[in-house]
CSV table of C-alpha atoms in Angstrom, one decimal:
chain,number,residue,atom,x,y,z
A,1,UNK,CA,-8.5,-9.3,8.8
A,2,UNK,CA,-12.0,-10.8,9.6
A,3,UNK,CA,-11.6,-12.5,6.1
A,4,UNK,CA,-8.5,-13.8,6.2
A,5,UNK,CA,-9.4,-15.2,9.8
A,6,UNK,CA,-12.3,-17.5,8.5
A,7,UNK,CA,-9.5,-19.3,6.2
A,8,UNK,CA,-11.4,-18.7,3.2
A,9,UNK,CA,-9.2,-16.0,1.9
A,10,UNK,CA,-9.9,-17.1,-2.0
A,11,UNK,CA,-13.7,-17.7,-1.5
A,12,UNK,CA,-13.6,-13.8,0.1
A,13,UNK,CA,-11.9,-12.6,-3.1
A,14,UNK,CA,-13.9,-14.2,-5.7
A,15,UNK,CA,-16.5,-12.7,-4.2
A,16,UNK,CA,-15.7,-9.0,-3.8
A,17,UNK,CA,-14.6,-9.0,-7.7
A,18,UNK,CA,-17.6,-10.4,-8.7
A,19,UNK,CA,-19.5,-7.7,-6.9
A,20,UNK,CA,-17.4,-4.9,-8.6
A,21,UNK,CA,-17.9,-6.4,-12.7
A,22,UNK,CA,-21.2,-5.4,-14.0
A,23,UNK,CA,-23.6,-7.1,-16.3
A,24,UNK,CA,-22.6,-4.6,-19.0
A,25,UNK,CA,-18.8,-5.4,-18.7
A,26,UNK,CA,-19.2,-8.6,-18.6
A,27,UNK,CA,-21.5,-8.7,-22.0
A,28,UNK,CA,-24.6,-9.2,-19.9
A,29,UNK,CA,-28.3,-7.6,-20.0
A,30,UNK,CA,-28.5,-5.7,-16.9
A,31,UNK,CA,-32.0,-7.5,-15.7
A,32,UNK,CA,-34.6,-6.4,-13.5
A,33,UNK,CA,-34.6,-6.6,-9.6
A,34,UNK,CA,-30.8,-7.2,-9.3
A,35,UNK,CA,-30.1,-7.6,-5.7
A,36,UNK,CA,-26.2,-7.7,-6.0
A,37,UNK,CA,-24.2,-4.6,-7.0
A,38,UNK,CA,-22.3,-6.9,-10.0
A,39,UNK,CA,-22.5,-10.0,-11.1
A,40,UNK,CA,-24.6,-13.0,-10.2
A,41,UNK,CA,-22.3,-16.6,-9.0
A,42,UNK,CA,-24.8,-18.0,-11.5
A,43,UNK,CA,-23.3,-15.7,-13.9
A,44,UNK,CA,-19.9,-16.1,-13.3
A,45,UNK,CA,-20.3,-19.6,-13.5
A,46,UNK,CA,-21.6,-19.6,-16.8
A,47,UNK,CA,-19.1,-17.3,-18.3
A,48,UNK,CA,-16.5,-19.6,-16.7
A,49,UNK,CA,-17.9,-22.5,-18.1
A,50,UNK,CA,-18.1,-24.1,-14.5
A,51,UNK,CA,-21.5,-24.9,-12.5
A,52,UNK,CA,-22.9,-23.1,-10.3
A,53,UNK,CA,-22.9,-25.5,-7.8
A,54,UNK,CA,-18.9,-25.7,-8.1
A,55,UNK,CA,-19.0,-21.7,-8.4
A,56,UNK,CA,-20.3,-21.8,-5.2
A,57,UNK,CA,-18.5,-24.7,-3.4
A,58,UNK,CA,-15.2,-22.0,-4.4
A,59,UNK,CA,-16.9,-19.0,-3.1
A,60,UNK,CA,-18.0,-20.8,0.4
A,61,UNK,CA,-14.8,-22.5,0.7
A,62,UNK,CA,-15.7,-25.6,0.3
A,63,UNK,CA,-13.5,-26.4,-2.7
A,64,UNK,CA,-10.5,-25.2,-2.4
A,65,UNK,CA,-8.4,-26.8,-4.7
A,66,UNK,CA,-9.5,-25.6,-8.5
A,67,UNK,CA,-7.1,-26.1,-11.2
A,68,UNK,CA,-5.2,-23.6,-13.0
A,69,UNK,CA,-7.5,-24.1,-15.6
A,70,UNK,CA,-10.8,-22.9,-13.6
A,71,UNK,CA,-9.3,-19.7,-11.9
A,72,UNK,CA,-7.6,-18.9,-15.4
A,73,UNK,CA,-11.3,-18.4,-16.6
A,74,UNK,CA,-12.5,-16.8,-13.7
A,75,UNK,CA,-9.6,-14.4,-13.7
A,76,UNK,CA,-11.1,-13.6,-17.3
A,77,UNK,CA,-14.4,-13.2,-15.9
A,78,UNK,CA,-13.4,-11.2,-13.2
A,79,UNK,CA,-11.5,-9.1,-15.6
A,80,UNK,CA,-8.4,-9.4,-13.2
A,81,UNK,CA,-5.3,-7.6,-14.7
A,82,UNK,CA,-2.0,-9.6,-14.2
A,83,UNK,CA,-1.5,-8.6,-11.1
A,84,UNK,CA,-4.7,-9.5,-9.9
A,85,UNK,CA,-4.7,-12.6,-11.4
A,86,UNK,CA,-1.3,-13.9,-9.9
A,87,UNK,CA,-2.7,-12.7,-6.9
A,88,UNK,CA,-5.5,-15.0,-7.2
A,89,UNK,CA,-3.3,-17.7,-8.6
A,90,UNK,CA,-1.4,-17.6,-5.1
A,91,UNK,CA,-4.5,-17.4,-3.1
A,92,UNK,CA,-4.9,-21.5,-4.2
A,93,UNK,CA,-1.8,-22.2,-3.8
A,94,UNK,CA,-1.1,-21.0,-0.6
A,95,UNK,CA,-1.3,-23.5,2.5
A,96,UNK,CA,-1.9,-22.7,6.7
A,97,UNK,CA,1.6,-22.1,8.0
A,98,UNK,CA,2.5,-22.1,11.4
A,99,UNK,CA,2.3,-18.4,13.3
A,100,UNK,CA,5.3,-16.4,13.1
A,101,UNK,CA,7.2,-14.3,15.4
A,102,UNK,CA,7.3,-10.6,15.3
A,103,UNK,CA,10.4,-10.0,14.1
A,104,UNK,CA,12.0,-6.1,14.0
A,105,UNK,CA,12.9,-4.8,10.7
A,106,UNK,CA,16.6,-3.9,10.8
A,107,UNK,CA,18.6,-0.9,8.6
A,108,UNK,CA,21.8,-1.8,7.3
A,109,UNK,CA,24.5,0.6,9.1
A,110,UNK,CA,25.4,1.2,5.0
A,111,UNK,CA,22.1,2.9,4.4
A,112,UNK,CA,22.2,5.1,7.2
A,113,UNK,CA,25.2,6.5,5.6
A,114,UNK,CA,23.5,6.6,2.3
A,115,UNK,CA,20.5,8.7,3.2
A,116,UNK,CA,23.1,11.4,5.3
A,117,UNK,CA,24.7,11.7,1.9
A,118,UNK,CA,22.2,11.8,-0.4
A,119,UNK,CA,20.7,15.7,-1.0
A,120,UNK,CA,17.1,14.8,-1.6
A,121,UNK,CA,14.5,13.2,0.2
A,122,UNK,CA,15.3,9.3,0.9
A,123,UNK,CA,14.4,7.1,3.7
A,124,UNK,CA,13.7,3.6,4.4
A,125,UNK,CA,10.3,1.7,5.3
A,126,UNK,CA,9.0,-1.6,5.8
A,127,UNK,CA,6.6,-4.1,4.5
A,128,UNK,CA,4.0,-2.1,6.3
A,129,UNK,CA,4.9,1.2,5.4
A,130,UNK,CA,6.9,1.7,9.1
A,131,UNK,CA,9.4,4.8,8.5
A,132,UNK,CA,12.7,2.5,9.9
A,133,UNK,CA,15.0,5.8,8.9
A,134,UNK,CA,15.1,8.9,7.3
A,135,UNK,CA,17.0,11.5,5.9
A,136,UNK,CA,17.1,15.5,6.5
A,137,UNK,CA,15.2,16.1,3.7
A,138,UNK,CA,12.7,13.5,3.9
A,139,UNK,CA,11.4,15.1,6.8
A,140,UNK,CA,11.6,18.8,5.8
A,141,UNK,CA,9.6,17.1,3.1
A,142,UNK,CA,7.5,15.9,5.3
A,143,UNK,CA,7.3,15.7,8.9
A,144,UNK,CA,5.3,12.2,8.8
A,145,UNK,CA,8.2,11.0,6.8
A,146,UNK,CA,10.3,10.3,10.8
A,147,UNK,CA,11.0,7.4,11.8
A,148,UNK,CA,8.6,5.6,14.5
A,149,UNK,CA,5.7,7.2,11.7
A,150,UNK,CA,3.5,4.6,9.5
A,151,UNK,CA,2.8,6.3,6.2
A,152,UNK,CA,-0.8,4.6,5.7
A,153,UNK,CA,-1.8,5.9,8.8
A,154,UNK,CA,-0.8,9.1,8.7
A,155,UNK,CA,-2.5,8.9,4.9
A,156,UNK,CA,-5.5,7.7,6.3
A,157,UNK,CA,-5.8,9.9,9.8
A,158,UNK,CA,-3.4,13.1,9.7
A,159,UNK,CA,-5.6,16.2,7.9
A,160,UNK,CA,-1.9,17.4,7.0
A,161,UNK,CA,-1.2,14.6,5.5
A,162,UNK,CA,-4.4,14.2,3.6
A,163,UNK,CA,-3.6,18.0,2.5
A,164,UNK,CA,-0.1,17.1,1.1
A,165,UNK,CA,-1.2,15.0,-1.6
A,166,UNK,CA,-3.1,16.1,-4.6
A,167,UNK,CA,-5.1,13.4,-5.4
A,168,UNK,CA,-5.2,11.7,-1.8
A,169,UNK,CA,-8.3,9.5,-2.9
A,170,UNK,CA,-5.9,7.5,-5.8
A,171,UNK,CA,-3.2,7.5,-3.2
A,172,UNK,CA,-5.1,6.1,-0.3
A,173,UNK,CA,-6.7,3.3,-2.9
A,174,UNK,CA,-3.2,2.4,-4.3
A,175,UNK,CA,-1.4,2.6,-0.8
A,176,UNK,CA,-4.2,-0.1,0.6
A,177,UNK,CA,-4.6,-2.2,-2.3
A,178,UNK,CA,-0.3,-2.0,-2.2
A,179,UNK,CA,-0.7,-3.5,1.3
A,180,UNK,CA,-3.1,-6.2,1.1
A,181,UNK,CA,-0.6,-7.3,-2.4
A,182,UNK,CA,2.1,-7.2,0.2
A,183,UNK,CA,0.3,-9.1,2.5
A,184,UNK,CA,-0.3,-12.1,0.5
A,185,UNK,CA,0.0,-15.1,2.2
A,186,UNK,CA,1.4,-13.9,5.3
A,187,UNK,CA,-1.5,-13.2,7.0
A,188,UNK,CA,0.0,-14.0,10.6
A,189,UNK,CA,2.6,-11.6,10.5
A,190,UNK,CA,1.6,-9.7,13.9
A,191,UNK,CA,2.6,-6.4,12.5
A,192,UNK,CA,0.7,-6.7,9.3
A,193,UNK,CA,-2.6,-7.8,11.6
A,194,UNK,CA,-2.0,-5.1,14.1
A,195,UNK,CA,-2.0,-2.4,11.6
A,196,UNK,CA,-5.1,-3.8,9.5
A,197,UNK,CA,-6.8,-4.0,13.0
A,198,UNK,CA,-6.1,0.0,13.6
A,199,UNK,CA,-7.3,1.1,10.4
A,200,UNK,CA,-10.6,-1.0,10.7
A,201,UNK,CA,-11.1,0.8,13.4
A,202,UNK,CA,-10.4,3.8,13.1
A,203,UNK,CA,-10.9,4.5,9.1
A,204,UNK,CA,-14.0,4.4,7.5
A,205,UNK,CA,-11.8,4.7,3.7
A,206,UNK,CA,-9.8,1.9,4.9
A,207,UNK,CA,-12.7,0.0,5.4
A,208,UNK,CA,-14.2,0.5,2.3
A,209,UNK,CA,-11.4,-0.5,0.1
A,210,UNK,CA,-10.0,-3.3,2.3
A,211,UNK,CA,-13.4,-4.9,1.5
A,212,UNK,CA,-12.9,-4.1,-2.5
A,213,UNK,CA,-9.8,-6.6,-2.4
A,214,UNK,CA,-8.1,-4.8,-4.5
A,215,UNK,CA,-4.1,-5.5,-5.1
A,216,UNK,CA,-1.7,-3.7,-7.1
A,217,UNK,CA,2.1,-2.8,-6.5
A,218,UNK,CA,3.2,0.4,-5.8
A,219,UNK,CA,6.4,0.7,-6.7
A,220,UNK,CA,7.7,4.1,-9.1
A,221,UNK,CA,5.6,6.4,-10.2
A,222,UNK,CA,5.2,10.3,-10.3
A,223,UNK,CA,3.3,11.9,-7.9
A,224,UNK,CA,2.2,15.8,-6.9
A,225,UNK,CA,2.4,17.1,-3.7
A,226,UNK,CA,1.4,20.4,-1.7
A,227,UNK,CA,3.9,21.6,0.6
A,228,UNK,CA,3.3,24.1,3.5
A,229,UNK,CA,6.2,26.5,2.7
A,230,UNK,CA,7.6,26.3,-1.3
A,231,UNK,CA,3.7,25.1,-2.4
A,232,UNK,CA,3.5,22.6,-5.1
A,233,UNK,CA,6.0,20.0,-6.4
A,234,UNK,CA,5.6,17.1,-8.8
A,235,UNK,CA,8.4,14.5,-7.8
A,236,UNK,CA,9.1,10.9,-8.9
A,237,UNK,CA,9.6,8.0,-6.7
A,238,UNK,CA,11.6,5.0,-6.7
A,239,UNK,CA,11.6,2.3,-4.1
A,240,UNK,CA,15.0,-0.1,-4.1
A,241,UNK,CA,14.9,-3.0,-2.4
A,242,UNK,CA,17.6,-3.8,0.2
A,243,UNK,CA,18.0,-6.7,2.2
A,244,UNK,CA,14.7,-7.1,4.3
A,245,UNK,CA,13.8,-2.8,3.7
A,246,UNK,CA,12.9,-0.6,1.0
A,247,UNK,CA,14.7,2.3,0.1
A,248,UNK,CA,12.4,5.3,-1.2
A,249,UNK,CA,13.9,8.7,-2.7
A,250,UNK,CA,11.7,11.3,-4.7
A,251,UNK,CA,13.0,13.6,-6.5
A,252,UNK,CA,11.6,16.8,-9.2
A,253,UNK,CA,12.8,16.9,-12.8
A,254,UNK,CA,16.2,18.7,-13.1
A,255,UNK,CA,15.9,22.1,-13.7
A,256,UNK,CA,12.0,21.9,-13.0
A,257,UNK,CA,10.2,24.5,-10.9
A,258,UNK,CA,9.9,21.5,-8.7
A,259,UNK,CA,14.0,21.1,-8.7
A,260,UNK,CA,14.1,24.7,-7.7
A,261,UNK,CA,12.1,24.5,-4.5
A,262,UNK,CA,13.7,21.8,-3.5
A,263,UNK,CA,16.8,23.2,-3.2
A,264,UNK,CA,14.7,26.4,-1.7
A,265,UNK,CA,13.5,23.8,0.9
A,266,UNK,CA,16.9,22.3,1.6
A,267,UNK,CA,18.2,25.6,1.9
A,268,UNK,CA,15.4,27.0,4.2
A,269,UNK,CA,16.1,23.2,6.2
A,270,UNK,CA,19.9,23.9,6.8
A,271,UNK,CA,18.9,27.2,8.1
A,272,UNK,CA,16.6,26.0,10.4
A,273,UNK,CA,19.2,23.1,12.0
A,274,UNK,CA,21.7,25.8,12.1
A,275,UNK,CA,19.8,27.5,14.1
A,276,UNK,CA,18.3,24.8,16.2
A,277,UNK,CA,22.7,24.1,16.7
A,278,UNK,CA,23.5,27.3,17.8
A,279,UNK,CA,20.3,27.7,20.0
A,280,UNK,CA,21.7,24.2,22.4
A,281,UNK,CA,23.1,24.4,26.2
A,282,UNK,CA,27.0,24.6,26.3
A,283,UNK,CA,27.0,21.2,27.3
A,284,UNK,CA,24.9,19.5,24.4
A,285,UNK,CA,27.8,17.3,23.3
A,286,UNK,CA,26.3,17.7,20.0
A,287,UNK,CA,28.6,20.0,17.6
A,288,UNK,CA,27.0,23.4,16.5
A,289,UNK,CA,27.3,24.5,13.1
A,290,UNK,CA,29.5,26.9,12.3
């Protein structure tokens, strides 16, 4: 989070949505011998009806208390959508806390028993996308779906996973830009820099959009996925919040050709632990199925 490190957290963002708003969108004549990719801070400024000398106290941090007023016309500017701009409206708002502890993310014994009842695939994650639990099907679904996995890594570095989604390049944008929104202001949380510092390192895509800023949430939605067995499958997802976790189920359309392979796959999954029951030592004190 080299960015968020320097303390100038709303000077970084101004700056990377500037750079993605062209003269055209913003109702400018693109010019000659541009030698940024979008607009100018003189430009800004002027559309924003600030100086550019203020403009740029903002972006270098040097002013870091603008009014409501100000970041309400940059936001224009900027062409933030409300989720943008509340993001920015909390970037001037927020104030240096003192570090905090890593603390564990704990299941409630209740939704343990919920996913083992619930016949499609459900499990729980963290504010980082940390798989705390899972059910069956969740993991016949996917075997990144276990606990111990982190779903934006396995996104971002697992060719299987890459190969399960459809449209992996709008899933990889919304799952980073879903991060850095859940981020916010809590840029000491160790997990949250731990897992940022990984995907640095070790994703070029993750680079790339870290540095776009973007933020968005990512919450239900529809989404199509290739499985290696029963092939395609178009499933919603809802997240419900519970306590300090999310709870995330997909499921098809009932009576879909999604809904039917499903059931093929929970089927083809029962078979499989069946077999994995029957195949234990004698003294497994695990009970076989019958």
């Amino acid at each position: 989070m080299k960015d968020e490190e320097s303390g100038n957290r709303l000077g970084s963002y101004l700056r990377a949505r500037r750079e993605l708003v062209t003269p055209a969108q913003a109702g400018l004549p693109p010019g000659g011998n541009r030698r940024v990719p979008g607009l100018r801070r003189e430009e800004v400024a002027l559309l924003a009806g600030v100086s550019p000398d203020y403009y740029l106290r903002l972006e270098r941090g040097r002013d870091r208390n603008p009014s409501p007023q100000v970041l309400e016309s940059l936001a224009r500017v900027l062409q933030l959508d409300d989720i943008e701009r509340t993001y920015l409206l909390g970037l001037a708002a927020a104030r240096p806390r003192a570090p905090r502890r890593k603390r564990p993310e704990h299941v409630p014994a209740r939704v343990h028993e919920l996913l083992a009842h619930l016949q499609i695939p459900a499990f729980v994650e963290g504010r980082a996308f940390d798989v705390l639990a899972s059910n069956p099907m969740a993991v016949a679904l996917s075997p990144r779906l276990r606990p111990g996995q982190n779903r934006l890594r396995s996104l971002l570095l697992d060719p299987e996973e890459q190969a399960f989604h459809q449209d992996w390049t709008k899933a990889t944008a919304d799952f980073i830009a879903a991060l850095r929104t859940t981020i916010g202001d809590d840029i000491d949380n160790p997990r949250f820099v731990e897992l940022v510092g990984e995907l640095a390192l070790s994703s070029q895509r993750f680079r790339t959009l870290w540095a776009r800023h973007d933020v968005r949430s990512l919450d239900g939605g529809t989404a199509t996925v290739h499985h290696p067995v029963v092939g395609e499958l178009r499933l919603h997802r809802d997240k419900l919040p519970i306590d300090d976790v999310i709870l995330v189920v997909y499921y098809p359309d009932k009576d879909s050709d999604s809904d039917e392979k499903l059931r093929l796959l929970a089927a083809l999954s029962h078979t499989e632990s069946a077999g994995t029951a029957h195949d234990r030592p004698a003294d497994d004190p695990r009970p076989k199925t019958p």
